Short mmCIF file of C-alpha atoms in Angstrom, two decimals:
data_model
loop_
_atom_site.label_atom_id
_atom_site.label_comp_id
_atom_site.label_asym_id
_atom_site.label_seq_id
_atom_site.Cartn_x
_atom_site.Cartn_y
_atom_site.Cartn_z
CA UNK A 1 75.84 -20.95 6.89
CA UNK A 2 72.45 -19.69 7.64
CA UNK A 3 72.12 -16.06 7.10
CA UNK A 4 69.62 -15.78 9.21
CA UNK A 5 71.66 -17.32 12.00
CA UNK A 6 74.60 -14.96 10.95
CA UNK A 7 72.50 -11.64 11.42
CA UNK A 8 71.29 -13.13 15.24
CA UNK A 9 74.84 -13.85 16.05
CA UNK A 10 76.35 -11.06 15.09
CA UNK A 11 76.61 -7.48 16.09
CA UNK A 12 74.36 -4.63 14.46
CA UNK A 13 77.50 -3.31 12.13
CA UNK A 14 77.96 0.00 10.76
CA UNK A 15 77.42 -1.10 6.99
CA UNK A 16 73.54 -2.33 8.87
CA UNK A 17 73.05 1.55 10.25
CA UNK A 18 74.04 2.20 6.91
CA UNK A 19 70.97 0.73 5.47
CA UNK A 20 69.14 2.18 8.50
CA UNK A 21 69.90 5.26 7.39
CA UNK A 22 69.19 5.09 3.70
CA UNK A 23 65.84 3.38 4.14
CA UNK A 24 64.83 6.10 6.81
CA UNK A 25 65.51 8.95 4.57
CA UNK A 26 63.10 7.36 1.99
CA UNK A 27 60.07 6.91 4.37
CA UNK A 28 61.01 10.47 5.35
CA UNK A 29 61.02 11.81 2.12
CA UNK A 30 57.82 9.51 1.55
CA UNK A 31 56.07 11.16 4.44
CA UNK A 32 57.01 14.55 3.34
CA UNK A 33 55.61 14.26 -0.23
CA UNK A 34 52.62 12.83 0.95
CA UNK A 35 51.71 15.72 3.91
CA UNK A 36 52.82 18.50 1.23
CA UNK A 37 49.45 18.53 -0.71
CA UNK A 38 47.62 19.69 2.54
CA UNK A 39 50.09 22.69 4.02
CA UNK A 40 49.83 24.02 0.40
CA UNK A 41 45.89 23.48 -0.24
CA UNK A 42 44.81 26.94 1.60
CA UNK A 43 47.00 28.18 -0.97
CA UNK A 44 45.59 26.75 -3.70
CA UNK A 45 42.07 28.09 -2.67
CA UNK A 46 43.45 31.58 -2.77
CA UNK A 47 45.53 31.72 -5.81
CA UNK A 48 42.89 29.57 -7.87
CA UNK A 49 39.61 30.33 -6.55
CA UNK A 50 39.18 27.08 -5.67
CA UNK A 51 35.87 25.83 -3.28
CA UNK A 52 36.60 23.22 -0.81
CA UNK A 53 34.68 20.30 -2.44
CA UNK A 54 37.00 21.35 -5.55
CA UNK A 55 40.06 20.57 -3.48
CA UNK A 56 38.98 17.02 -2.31
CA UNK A 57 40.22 15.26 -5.70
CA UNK A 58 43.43 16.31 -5.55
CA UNK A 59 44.26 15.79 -1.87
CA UNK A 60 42.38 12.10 -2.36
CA UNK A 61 44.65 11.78 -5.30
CA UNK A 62 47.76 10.79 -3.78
CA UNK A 63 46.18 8.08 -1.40
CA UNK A 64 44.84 6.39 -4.55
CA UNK A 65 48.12 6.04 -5.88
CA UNK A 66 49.83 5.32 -2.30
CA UNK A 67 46.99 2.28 -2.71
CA UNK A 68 48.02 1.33 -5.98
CA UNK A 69 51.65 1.63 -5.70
CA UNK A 70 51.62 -0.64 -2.87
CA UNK A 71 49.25 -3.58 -4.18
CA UNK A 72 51.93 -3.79 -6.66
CA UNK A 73 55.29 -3.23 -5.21
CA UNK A 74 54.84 -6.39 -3.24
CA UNK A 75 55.19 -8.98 -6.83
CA UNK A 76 57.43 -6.39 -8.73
CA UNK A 77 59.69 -6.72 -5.68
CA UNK A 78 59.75 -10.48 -5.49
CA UNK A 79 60.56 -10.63 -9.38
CA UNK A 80 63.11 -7.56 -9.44
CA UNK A 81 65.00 -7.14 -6.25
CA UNK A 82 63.85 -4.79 -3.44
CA UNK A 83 66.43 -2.16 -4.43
CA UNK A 84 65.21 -2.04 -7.94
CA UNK A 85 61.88 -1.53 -6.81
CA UNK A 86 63.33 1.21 -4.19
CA UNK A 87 65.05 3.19 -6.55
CA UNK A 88 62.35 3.31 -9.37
CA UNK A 89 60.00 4.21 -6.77
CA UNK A 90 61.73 7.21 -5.12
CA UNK A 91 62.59 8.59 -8.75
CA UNK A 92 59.10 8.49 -9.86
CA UNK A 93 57.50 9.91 -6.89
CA UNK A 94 60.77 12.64 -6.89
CA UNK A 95 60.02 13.53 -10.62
CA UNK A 96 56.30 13.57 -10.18
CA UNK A 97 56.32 15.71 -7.19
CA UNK A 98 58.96 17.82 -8.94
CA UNK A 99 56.10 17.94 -12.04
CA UNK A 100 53.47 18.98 -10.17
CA UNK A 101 55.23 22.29 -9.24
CA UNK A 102 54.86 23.81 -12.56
CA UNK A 103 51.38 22.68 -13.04
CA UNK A 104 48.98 25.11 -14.52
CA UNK A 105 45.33 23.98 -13.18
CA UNK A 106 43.97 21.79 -10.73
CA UNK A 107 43.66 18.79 -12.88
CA UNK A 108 47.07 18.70 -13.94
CA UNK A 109 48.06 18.98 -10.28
CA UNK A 110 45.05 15.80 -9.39
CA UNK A 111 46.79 13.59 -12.46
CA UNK A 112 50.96 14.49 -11.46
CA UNK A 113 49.52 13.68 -7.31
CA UNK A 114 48.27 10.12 -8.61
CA UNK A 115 51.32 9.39 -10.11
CA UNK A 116 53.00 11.09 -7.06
CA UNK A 117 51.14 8.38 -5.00
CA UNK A 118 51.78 5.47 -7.20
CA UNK A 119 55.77 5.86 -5.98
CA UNK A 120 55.27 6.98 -2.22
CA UNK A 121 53.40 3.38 -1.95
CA UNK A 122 55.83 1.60 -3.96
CA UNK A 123 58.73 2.86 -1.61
CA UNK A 124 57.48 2.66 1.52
CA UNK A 125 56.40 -1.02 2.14
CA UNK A 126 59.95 -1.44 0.62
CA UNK A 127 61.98 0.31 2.28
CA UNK A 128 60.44 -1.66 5.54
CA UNK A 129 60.87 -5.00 3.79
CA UNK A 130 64.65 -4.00 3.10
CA UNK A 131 65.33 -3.23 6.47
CA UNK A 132 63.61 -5.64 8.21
CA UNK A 133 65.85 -8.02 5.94
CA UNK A 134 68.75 -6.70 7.49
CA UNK A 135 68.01 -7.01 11.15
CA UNK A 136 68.63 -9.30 13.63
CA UNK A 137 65.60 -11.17 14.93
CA UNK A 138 65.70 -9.98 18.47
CA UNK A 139 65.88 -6.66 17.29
CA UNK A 140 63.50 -6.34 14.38
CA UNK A 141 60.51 -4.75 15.77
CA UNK A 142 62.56 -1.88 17.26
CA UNK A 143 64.72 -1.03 14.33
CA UNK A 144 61.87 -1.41 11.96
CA UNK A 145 59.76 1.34 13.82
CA UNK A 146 62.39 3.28 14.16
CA UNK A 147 63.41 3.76 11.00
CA UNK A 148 59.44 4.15 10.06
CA UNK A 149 59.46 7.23 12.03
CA UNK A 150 61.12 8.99 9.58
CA UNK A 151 57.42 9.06 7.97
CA UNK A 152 55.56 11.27 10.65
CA UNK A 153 58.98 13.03 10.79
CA UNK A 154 58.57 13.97 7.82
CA UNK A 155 55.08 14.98 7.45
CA UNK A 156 56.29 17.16 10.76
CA UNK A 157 59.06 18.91 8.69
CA UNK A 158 56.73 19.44 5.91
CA UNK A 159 54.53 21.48 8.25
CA UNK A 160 57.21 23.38 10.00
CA UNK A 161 58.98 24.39 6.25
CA UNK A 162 55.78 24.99 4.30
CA UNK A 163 55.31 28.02 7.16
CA UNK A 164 58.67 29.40 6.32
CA UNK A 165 58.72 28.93 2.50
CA UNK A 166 55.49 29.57 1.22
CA UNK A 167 55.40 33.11 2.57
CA UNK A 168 58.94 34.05 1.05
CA UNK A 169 58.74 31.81 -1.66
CA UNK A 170 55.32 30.70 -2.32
CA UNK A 171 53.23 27.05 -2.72
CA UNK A 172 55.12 25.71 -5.68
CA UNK A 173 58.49 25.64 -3.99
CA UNK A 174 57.51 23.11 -1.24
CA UNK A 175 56.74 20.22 -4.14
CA UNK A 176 60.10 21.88 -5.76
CA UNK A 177 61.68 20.64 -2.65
CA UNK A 178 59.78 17.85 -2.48
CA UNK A 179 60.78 16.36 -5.64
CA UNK A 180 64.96 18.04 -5.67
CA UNK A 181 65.63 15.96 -2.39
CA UNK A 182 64.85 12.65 -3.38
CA UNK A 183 65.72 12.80 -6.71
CA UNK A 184 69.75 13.59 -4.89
CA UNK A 185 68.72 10.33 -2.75
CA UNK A 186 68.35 8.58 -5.50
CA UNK A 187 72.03 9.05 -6.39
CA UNK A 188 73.03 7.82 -2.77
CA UNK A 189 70.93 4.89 -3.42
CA UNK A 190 72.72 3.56 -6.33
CA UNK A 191 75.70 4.22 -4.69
CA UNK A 192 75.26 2.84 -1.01
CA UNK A 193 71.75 0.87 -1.35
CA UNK A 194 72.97 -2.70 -1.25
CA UNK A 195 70.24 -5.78 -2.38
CA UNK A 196 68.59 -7.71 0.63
CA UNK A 197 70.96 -10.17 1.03
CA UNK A 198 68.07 -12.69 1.74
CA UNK A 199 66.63 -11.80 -1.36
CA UNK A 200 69.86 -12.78 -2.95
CA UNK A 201 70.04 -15.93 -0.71
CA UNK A 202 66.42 -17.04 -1.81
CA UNK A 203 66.91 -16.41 -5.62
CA UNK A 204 70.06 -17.88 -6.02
CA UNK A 205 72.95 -15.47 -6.30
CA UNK A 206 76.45 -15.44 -7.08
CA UNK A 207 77.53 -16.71 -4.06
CA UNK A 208 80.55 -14.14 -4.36
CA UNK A 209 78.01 -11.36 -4.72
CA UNK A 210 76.47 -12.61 -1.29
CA UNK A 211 79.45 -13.05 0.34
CA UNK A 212 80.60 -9.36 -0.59
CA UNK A 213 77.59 -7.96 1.35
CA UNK A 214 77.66 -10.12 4.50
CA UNK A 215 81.94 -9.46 4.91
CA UNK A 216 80.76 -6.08 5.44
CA UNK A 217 78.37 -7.35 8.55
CA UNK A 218 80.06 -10.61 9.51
CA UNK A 219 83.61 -9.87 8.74
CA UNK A 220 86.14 -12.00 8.29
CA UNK A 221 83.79 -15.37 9.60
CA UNK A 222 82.29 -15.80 6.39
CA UNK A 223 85.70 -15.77 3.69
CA UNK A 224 85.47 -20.07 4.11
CA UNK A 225 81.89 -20.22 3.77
CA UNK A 226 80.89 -22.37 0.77
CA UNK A 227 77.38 -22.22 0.75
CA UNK A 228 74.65 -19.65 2.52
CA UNK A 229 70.95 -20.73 2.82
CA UNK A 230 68.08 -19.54 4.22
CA UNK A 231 65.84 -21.37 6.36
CA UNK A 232 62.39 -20.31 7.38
CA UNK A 233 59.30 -21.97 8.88
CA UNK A 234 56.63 -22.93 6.14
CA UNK A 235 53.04 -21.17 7.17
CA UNK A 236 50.70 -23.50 8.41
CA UNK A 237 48.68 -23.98 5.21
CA UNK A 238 48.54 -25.55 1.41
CA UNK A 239 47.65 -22.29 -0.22
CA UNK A 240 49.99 -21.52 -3.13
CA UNK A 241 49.91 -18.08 -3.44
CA UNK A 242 50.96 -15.19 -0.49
CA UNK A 243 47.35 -14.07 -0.52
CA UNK A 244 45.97 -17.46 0.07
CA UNK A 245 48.35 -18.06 2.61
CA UNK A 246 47.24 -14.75 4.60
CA UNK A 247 43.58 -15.27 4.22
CA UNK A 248 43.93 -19.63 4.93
CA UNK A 249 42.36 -20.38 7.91
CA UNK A 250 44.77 -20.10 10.53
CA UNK A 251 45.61 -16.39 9.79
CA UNK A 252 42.05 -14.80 8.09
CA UNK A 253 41.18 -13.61 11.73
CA UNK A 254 44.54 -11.96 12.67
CA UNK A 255 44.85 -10.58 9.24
CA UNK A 256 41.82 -9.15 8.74
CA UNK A 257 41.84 -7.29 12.18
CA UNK A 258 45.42 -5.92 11.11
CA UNK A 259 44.06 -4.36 8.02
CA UNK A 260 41.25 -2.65 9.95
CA UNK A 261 43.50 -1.41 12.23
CA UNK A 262 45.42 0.00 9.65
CA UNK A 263 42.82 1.25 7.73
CA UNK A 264 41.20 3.32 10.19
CA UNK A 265 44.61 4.17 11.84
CA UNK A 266 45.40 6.04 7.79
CA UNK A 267 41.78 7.20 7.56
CA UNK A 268 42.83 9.13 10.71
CA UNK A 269 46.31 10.32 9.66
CA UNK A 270 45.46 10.95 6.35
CA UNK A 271 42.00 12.97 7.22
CA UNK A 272 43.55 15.27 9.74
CA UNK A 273 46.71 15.96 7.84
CA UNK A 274 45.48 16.87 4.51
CA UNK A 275 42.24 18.90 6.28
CA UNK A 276 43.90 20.45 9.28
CA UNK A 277 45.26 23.62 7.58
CA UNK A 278 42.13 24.29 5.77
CA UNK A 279 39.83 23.57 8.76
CA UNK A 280 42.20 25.84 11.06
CA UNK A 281 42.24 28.70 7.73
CA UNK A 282 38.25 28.61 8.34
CA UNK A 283 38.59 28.98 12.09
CA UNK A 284 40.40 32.89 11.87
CA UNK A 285 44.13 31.31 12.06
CA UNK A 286 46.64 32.30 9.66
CA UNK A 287 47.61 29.46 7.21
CA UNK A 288 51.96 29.82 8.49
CA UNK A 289 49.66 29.01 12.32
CA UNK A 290 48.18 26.71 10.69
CA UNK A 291 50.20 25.05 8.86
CA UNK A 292 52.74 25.02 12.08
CA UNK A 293 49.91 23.70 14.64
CA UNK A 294 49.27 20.76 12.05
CA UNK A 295 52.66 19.70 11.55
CA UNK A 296 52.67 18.95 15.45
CA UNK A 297 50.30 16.37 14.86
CA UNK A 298 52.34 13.56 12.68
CA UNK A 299 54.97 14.14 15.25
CA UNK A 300 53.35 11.46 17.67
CA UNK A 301 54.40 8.89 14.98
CA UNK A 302 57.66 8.95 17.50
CA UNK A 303 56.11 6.92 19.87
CA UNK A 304 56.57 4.10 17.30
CA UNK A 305 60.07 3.07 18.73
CA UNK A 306 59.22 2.55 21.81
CA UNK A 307 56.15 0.77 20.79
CA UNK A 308 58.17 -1.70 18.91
CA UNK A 309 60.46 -1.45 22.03
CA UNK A 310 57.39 -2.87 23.90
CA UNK A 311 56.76 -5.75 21.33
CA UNK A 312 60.09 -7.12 21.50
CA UNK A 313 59.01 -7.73 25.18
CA UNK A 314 55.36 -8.36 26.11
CA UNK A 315 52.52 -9.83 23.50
CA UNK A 316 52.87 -8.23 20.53
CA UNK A 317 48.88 -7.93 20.18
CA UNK A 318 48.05 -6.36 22.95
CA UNK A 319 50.81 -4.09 22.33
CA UNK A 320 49.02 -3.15 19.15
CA UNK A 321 45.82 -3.33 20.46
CA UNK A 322 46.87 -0.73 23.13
CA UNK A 323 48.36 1.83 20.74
#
């Protein structure tokens, strides 16, 4: 049986929301950790005497380690399993961010953000892989962006509690919740998390082991199964490596123009978000008003459903190209 096949054929089970679920509270988490540095940085200028140019380290700091964590999570994954990867990641970005509470000077703070960073880009193109694993084909680009939306939602819910906590409870207890609330979802994880069962499929498996995953999608239709496989299309080219095969000839254009539009979409997002409350300190507002008017921002990430909505149905590229 082709597993592949199995996931097109049959219904979106409750064991897939399951997943849906799990993977969406990581990318949430993800997009919370990452927004927190910039709803607590007027703060940090206050409490440390800190000039602006001093702050731009530490709020870079992350997005170094969101680079490095996910030019590597990519091979670790293929060699270890994407939950492996998963769970590492979300406990060392939850113990990091947890770290970085009690830190003592600016530096500290810079060095415990990388590290931070290293796991919030380790999870999230994993946590999309994972998922995307798990979906039907027809279905893909919707449930995929829908369970990304848990980033900007995130970021969002970062704004909206840094403006209640930090005034009762000060800075350090957003990256105290920041680091308490994923390290609890790493629990769940072990628990509920299963492996991509195409990931099984492709490295050879127990078959038992695979079968024990897709009776919870499939049922009942796959107890005489003997033998699962995974078919795929081979990419049009004789590189050997996944790198060659992206920049070959047939897909350099297309995925070249996908990282710029990436690139500039994060320059962006990442710009604004980490800026906003100190831009809107130096313009007279309050930093709770300013921490509340940025968190509105991320909130557009929403849209992303029905964007993938939209791909499912009309050319993908100019979909993205739109947007």
């Amino acid at each position: 049986m082709n597993v592949q096949t199995l996931l097109n054929e049959h219904p979106f089970s409750g064991f897939q929301w399951r997943i849906f679920a799990l993977c969406f509270f990581i990318v949430l988490l993800d997009g919370f950790d990452t927004s927190a540095i910039g709803y607590i940085a007027p703060h940090l200028m206050t409490e440390w005497g800190v000039s602006k140019p001093d702050l731009a380290p530490v709020l870079s700091a992350a997005l170094f380690g969101l680079a490095a964590g996910a030019l590597s999570a990519g091979p670790l994954a293929d060699k270890l399993g994407r939950k492996v990867v998963l769970v590492g990641s979300v406990a060392l970005f939850a113990a990091a961010c947890l770290g970085s509470a009690f830190s003592p000077d600016l530096w500290t703070l810079t060095a415990l953000r990388f590290v931070t960073g290293v796991g919030l880009g380790a999870a999230m193109p994993n946590a999309v892989t994972l998922m995307s694993e798990y979906c039907p084909d027809s279905r893909r680009a919707t449930l995929t962006n829908a369970m990304f939306c848990g980033f900007p939602l995130g970021a969002a819910f970062g704004g909206f509690l840094a403006a209640w906590m930090i005034p009762l409870l000060g800075w350090r207890s957003v990256l105290m919740l920041g680091g308490v609330l994923p390290l609890i979802l790493v629990v769940l994880l072990l628990w509920q998390l299963p492996e991509s069962v195409r990931y099984m499929v492709a490295k050879g498996y127990p078959m038992e082991r695979v079968r024990r995953v897709l009776l919870r999608i499939a049922g009942d239709s796959v107890k005489s199964v003997q033998r699962f496989v995974l078919t795929e299309t081979a990419p049009e080219s004789d590189a050997k490596s996944g790198i060659g095969v992206v920049l070959s000839a047939q897909y350099r254009v297309g995925s070249v123009m996908m990282w710029l539009a990436y690139f500039m979409g994060l320059v962006i997002f990442y710009a604004l978000i980490n800026w906003m409350p100190i831009l809107f300190r130096d313009a007279g507002l309050d930093p709770k008003t300013g921490a509340l008017v940025a968190a509105l921002f991320p909130l557009g990430g929403g849209g992303a459903v029905f964007f993938g909505w939209l791909m499912e149905r009309f050319n993908a590229t100019r979909i993205l190209a739109i947007g």
